[in-house]
Short mmCIF file of C-alpha atoms in Angstrom, two decimals:
data_model
loop_
_atom_site.label_atom_id
_atom_site.label_comp_id
_atom_site.label_asym_id
_atom_site.label_seq_id
_atom_site.Cartn_x
_atom_site.Cartn_y
_atom_site.Cartn_z
CA UNK A 1 67.37 -108.44 -149.18
CA UNK A 2 70.53 -107.78 -149.91
CA UNK A 3 71.31 -105.68 -153.02
CA UNK A 4 74.38 -102.66 -153.55
CA UNK A 5 74.66 -100.79 -156.61
CA UNK A 6 77.50 -99.37 -158.26
CA UNK A 7 77.32 -95.38 -159.11
CA UNK A 8 78.22 -92.65 -156.95
CA UNK A 9 81.91 -92.39 -155.06
CA UNK A 10 83.01 -90.71 -151.68
CA UNK A 11 85.53 -88.27 -151.31
CA UNK A 12 87.79 -87.26 -147.82
CA UNK A 13 89.88 -84.88 -147.94
CA UNK A 14 92.55 -84.39 -144.89
CA UNK A 15 94.46 -81.71 -144.03
CA UNK A 16 97.11 -82.64 -141.35
CA UNK A 17 98.04 -79.56 -139.68
CA UNK A 18 100.78 -79.24 -137.21
CA UNK A 19 99.59 -78.77 -133.36
CA UNK A 20 101.21 -75.66 -131.53
CA UNK A 21 98.82 -74.81 -128.47
CA UNK A 22 98.48 -78.51 -126.38
CA UNK A 23 95.20 -77.61 -125.01
CA UNK A 24 92.25 -77.28 -127.47
CA UNK A 25 88.83 -75.82 -127.51
CA UNK A 26 86.77 -78.64 -127.22
CA UNK A 27 84.05 -76.41 -130.32
CA UNK A 28 87.50 -76.91 -132.67
CA UNK A 29 84.48 -78.55 -135.17
CA UNK A 30 81.92 -76.04 -134.84
CA UNK A 31 84.72 -73.55 -135.53
CA UNK A 32 85.80 -75.81 -138.89
CA UNK A 33 82.14 -76.00 -139.85
CA UNK A 34 82.02 -72.29 -139.75
CA UNK A 35 84.79 -71.82 -141.24
CA UNK A 36 84.09 -73.33 -144.24
CA UNK A 37 80.35 -72.12 -144.04
CA UNK A 38 82.44 -68.74 -144.84
CA UNK A 39 83.97 -70.13 -147.82
CA UNK A 40 81.43 -72.03 -149.58
CA UNK A 41 78.59 -70.93 -152.36
CA UNK A 42 75.85 -69.38 -150.79
CA UNK A 43 73.61 -71.06 -152.32
CA UNK A 44 75.31 -74.38 -151.10
CA UNK A 45 75.01 -73.37 -147.38
CA UNK A 46 71.21 -72.73 -147.98
CA UNK A 47 70.26 -76.12 -149.39
CA UNK A 48 72.52 -77.81 -146.60
CA UNK A 49 70.55 -75.97 -144.23
CA UNK A 50 67.00 -76.79 -145.93
CA UNK A 51 67.72 -80.52 -146.37
CA UNK A 52 67.13 -83.14 -143.72
CA UNK A 53 69.82 -85.14 -144.79
CA UNK A 54 73.37 -83.20 -145.12
CA UNK A 55 76.40 -85.10 -148.47
CA UNK A 56 78.96 -84.00 -146.29
CA UNK A 57 80.32 -84.68 -143.02
CA UNK A 58 83.48 -83.82 -140.70
CA UNK A 59 85.61 -84.30 -137.91
CA UNK A 60 88.33 -83.31 -136.15
CA UNK A 61 91.25 -85.82 -134.57
CA UNK A 62 93.10 -83.93 -132.50
CA UNK A 63 96.56 -86.52 -131.56
CA UNK A 64 100.07 -85.08 -130.06
CA UNK A 65 101.80 -83.54 -132.46
CA UNK A 66 99.14 -82.92 -135.20
CA UNK A 67 95.89 -82.08 -135.80
CA UNK A 68 94.03 -83.77 -138.60
CA UNK A 69 90.90 -81.59 -140.25
CA UNK A 70 88.63 -84.12 -142.14
CA UNK A 71 85.51 -83.56 -144.37
CA UNK A 72 83.65 -86.32 -145.69
CA UNK A 73 81.27 -85.68 -148.89
CA UNK A 74 79.21 -88.19 -150.28
CA UNK A 75 77.68 -86.17 -153.92
CA UNK A 76 80.16 -86.50 -156.51
CA UNK A 77 78.76 -83.30 -157.60
CA UNK A 78 80.00 -80.89 -154.50
CA UNK A 79 83.33 -82.69 -153.88
CA UNK A 80 85.05 -80.21 -155.96
CA UNK A 81 83.33 -76.77 -153.84
CA UNK A 82 85.67 -78.44 -150.89
CA UNK A 83 88.21 -79.20 -153.05
CA UNK A 84 89.13 -75.79 -154.06
CA UNK A 85 89.04 -74.40 -150.46
CA UNK A 86 90.65 -77.18 -148.74
CA UNK A 87 93.24 -78.15 -151.50
CA UNK A 88 94.19 -74.35 -153.15
CA UNK A 89 97.78 -73.44 -152.43
CA UNK A 90 97.02 -70.71 -151.21
CA UNK A 91 95.79 -71.93 -148.21
CA UNK A 92 98.93 -72.62 -146.36
CA UNK A 93 96.78 -72.27 -142.72
CA UNK A 94 93.86 -72.52 -140.46
CA UNK A 95 92.65 -69.40 -138.89
CA UNK A 96 90.01 -69.77 -136.90
CA UNK A 97 88.33 -65.86 -135.80
CA UNK A 98 86.64 -67.51 -132.50
CA UNK A 99 90.75 -68.95 -131.91
CA UNK A 100 92.57 -65.38 -132.42
CA UNK A 101 96.06 -66.65 -131.40
CA UNK A 102 96.43 -69.81 -132.24
CA UNK A 103 97.52 -70.94 -136.91
CA UNK A 104 96.72 -74.25 -137.88
CA UNK A 105 99.62 -74.21 -140.17
CA UNK A 106 98.93 -77.14 -142.91
CA UNK A 107 101.93 -80.14 -143.26
CA UNK A 108 100.31 -82.36 -145.39
CA UNK A 109 97.01 -82.52 -147.79
CA UNK A 110 95.58 -86.31 -148.33
CA UNK A 111 92.86 -87.53 -150.32
CA UNK A 112 90.63 -90.21 -149.86
CA UNK A 113 88.12 -92.03 -152.09
CA UNK A 114 85.74 -94.60 -152.20
CA UNK A 115 83.30 -95.77 -155.13
CA UNK A 116 80.45 -97.36 -154.78
CA UNK A 117 82.22 -100.14 -157.31
CA UNK A 118 84.58 -100.42 -154.55
CA UNK A 119 81.64 -101.25 -151.64
CA UNK A 120 80.03 -103.76 -153.69
CA UNK A 121 83.07 -105.71 -154.82
CA UNK A 122 83.67 -105.75 -150.65
CA UNK A 123 80.25 -106.94 -150.26
CA UNK A 124 79.87 -109.86 -152.82
CA UNK A 125 83.49 -110.90 -152.79
CA UNK A 126 84.96 -110.24 -149.68
CA UNK A 127 85.30 -112.62 -146.79
CA UNK A 128 84.96 -110.78 -143.56
CA UNK A 129 85.59 -112.73 -140.56
CA UNK A 130 83.19 -110.67 -138.54
CA UNK A 131 85.11 -109.23 -136.07
CA UNK A 132 85.38 -105.44 -136.49
CA UNK A 133 87.22 -102.69 -133.98
CA UNK A 134 85.84 -99.52 -134.35
CA UNK A 135 87.37 -96.36 -133.25
CA UNK A 136 85.24 -93.50 -132.45
CA UNK A 137 86.90 -90.52 -133.31
CA UNK A 138 85.02 -87.92 -132.01
CA UNK A 139 81.12 -88.06 -129.51
CA UNK A 140 78.87 -89.44 -130.80
CA UNK A 141 75.55 -89.73 -130.55
CA UNK A 142 71.65 -90.72 -131.62
CA UNK A 143 68.56 -88.94 -131.99
CA UNK A 144 66.14 -91.36 -131.28
CA UNK A 145 62.53 -90.67 -130.28
CA UNK A 146 62.76 -87.07 -130.23
CA UNK A 147 65.63 -87.58 -127.56
CA UNK A 148 69.39 -87.66 -128.12
CA UNK A 149 71.04 -90.95 -126.40
CA UNK A 150 74.72 -91.40 -126.01
CA UNK A 151 74.62 -95.19 -125.18
CA UNK A 152 76.64 -96.69 -127.81
CA UNK A 153 73.12 -98.82 -129.52
CA UNK A 154 73.99 -101.02 -131.81
CA UNK A 155 70.51 -101.21 -133.65
CA UNK A 156 70.83 -97.20 -133.25
CA UNK A 157 74.18 -97.23 -134.93
CA UNK A 158 73.48 -99.58 -137.73
CA UNK A 159 70.36 -97.86 -138.52
CA UNK A 160 72.00 -94.87 -139.22
CA UNK A 161 74.29 -96.01 -141.19
CA UNK A 162 71.56 -98.18 -143.01
CA UNK A 163 69.67 -94.66 -143.38
CA UNK A 164 72.40 -92.92 -145.03
CA UNK A 165 73.44 -95.81 -147.46
CA UNK A 166 69.77 -96.21 -148.73
CA UNK A 167 68.89 -92.34 -149.37
CA UNK A 168 72.30 -91.53 -150.79
CA UNK A 169 72.86 -94.31 -153.25
CA UNK A 170 69.77 -95.70 -153.47
CA UNK A 171 67.28 -92.82 -152.90
CA UNK A 172 65.26 -94.50 -150.81
CA UNK A 173 64.31 -93.12 -147.04
CA UNK A 174 63.15 -95.42 -145.80
CA UNK A 175 65.65 -98.92 -144.30
CA UNK A 176 64.71 -102.86 -144.61
CA UNK A 177 63.92 -103.48 -140.90
CA UNK A 178 63.85 -107.11 -141.16
CA UNK A 179 67.34 -106.88 -142.15
CA UNK A 180 68.39 -104.21 -139.40
CA UNK A 181 66.46 -106.85 -137.35
CA UNK A 182 68.63 -110.06 -138.74
CA UNK A 183 71.79 -107.47 -137.99
CA UNK A 184 71.14 -106.92 -134.05
CA UNK A 185 70.51 -110.63 -133.49
CA UNK A 186 73.72 -111.76 -135.01
CA UNK A 187 76.05 -109.05 -134.12
CA UNK A 188 77.03 -107.77 -130.70
CA UNK A 189 79.37 -105.87 -128.51
CA UNK A 190 82.48 -108.03 -127.83
CA UNK A 191 84.79 -105.37 -126.15
CA UNK A 192 85.09 -102.07 -125.81
CA UNK A 193 86.93 -99.34 -123.95
CA UNK A 194 84.75 -96.13 -123.78
CA UNK A 195 84.29 -92.60 -122.15
CA UNK A 196 81.50 -90.18 -122.02
CA UNK A 197 82.22 -86.62 -123.67
CA UNK A 198 80.94 -83.17 -123.96
CA UNK A 199 80.06 -81.86 -127.45
CA UNK A 200 79.63 -78.17 -127.06
CA UNK A 201 77.49 -76.80 -130.05
CA UNK A 202 76.96 -73.13 -129.91
CA UNK A 203 75.27 -72.46 -125.96
CA UNK A 204 74.45 -75.80 -125.39
CA UNK A 205 76.02 -78.93 -125.55
CA UNK A 206 75.39 -83.15 -126.27
CA UNK A 207 77.31 -86.02 -124.64
CA UNK A 208 78.68 -88.83 -126.85
CA UNK A 209 80.93 -92.16 -126.62
CA UNK A 210 84.30 -92.35 -127.59
CA UNK A 211 87.16 -94.59 -127.50
CA UNK A 212 87.38 -98.48 -129.38
CA UNK A 213 84.66 -100.84 -129.77
CA UNK A 214 84.78 -104.22 -130.72
CA UNK A 215 81.90 -105.32 -132.68
CA UNK A 216 81.14 -109.57 -133.93
CA UNK A 217 79.25 -110.58 -136.39
CA UNK A 218 78.07 -114.58 -136.02
CA UNK A 219 75.43 -114.37 -138.79
CA UNK A 220 76.22 -115.81 -142.34
CA UNK A 221 79.02 -114.75 -144.45
CA UNK A 222 76.75 -112.64 -146.53
CA UNK A 223 75.77 -110.81 -143.35
CA UNK A 224 79.52 -110.09 -142.07
CA UNK A 225 79.75 -108.63 -145.36
CA UNK A 226 77.35 -106.69 -145.07
CA UNK A 227 78.02 -104.92 -141.72
CA UNK A 228 81.60 -104.24 -142.95
CA UNK A 229 80.47 -102.77 -145.77
CA UNK A 230 78.36 -100.02 -143.83
CA UNK A 231 81.14 -99.56 -141.46
CA UNK A 232 83.67 -98.96 -144.05
CA UNK A 233 80.99 -96.88 -145.63
CA UNK A 234 80.77 -95.07 -142.29
CA UNK A 235 84.21 -93.80 -142.12
CA UNK A 236 83.40 -91.28 -145.29
CA UNK A 237 79.71 -90.38 -143.53
CA UNK A 238 80.03 -90.39 -140.29
CA UNK A 239 77.22 -92.27 -138.12
CA UNK A 240 74.40 -90.99 -135.23
CA UNK A 241 73.56 -87.00 -135.04
CA UNK A 242 74.83 -83.43 -135.86
CA UNK A 243 78.30 -85.27 -138.33
CA UNK A 244 78.40 -82.12 -140.23
CA UNK A 245 79.41 -80.20 -136.99
CA UNK A 246 81.98 -82.78 -136.27
CA UNK A 247 80.07 -85.88 -134.33
CA UNK A 248 80.44 -89.12 -135.27
CA UNK A 249 83.71 -89.34 -136.62
CA UNK A 250 85.41 -93.03 -137.00
CA UNK A 251 87.28 -95.87 -138.17
CA UNK A 252 87.45 -99.26 -138.85
CA UNK A 253 90.72 -99.92 -137.86
CA UNK A 254 92.72 -103.00 -139.28
CA UNK A 255 91.68 -102.15 -142.74
CA UNK A 256 93.54 -102.84 -146.05
CA UNK A 257 93.98 -99.21 -147.75
CA UNK A 258 92.79 -100.92 -151.03
CA UNK A 259 89.83 -102.16 -148.92
CA UNK A 260 88.48 -98.90 -147.08
CA UNK A 261 89.53 -96.06 -149.60
CA UNK A 262 92.49 -95.31 -152.15
CA UNK A 263 94.39 -92.32 -150.82
CA UNK A 264 95.73 -89.95 -152.66
CA UNK A 265 98.15 -86.97 -151.96
#
């Protein structure tokens, strides 16, 4: 029922920029995606458009004084293409043609790395306490039965993560439904501070939820560790719909850097 293999790794690239304008356009994640697509090799962009599963996700986290542009790459072979764009020394600022008067000056670049070996160690050796504080950074929604759902449905949440993990790390497009049932049976929302927010995509928009979500798992230690592993994986994959356009960015709070990914400057 439970098995975690070793192999690929995940990369997260972070550009932290100075925030000059206090009111930023809600389409900033879309603008960031377009900025990247213009600079990536054309064959990669074509591959992204043709595939059902994107090997990357992104989001923009807006703080009081800083704006962080975050790109997650699941496929090892693609990481260098994104690194060459984001970490080139000559690129000292971000400017989107849709925001003519705003320039984001790069203040810091950092990189996080999470190997599948680390995920395996978390699963097999950790002692997760079963209580998880999740920060939902950008609007999150799920596509189910042809419609978008923007309620924090734990079944859709973990189903999304299991599908991504199985696709990229195990080469399978199906999930263990019995395992998902067990997660849903033993896990519940223990607290939340959420709000809905519109996420504009081109000439349309999706509703999504943002804020903080506390999830409690009361299953076996093995199940707690598996849930924890999926949530740490989620920081590097995004969750739900439209993650390559800036939705579904999450962070597992109160985690040790050793467990949730090594940081590089």
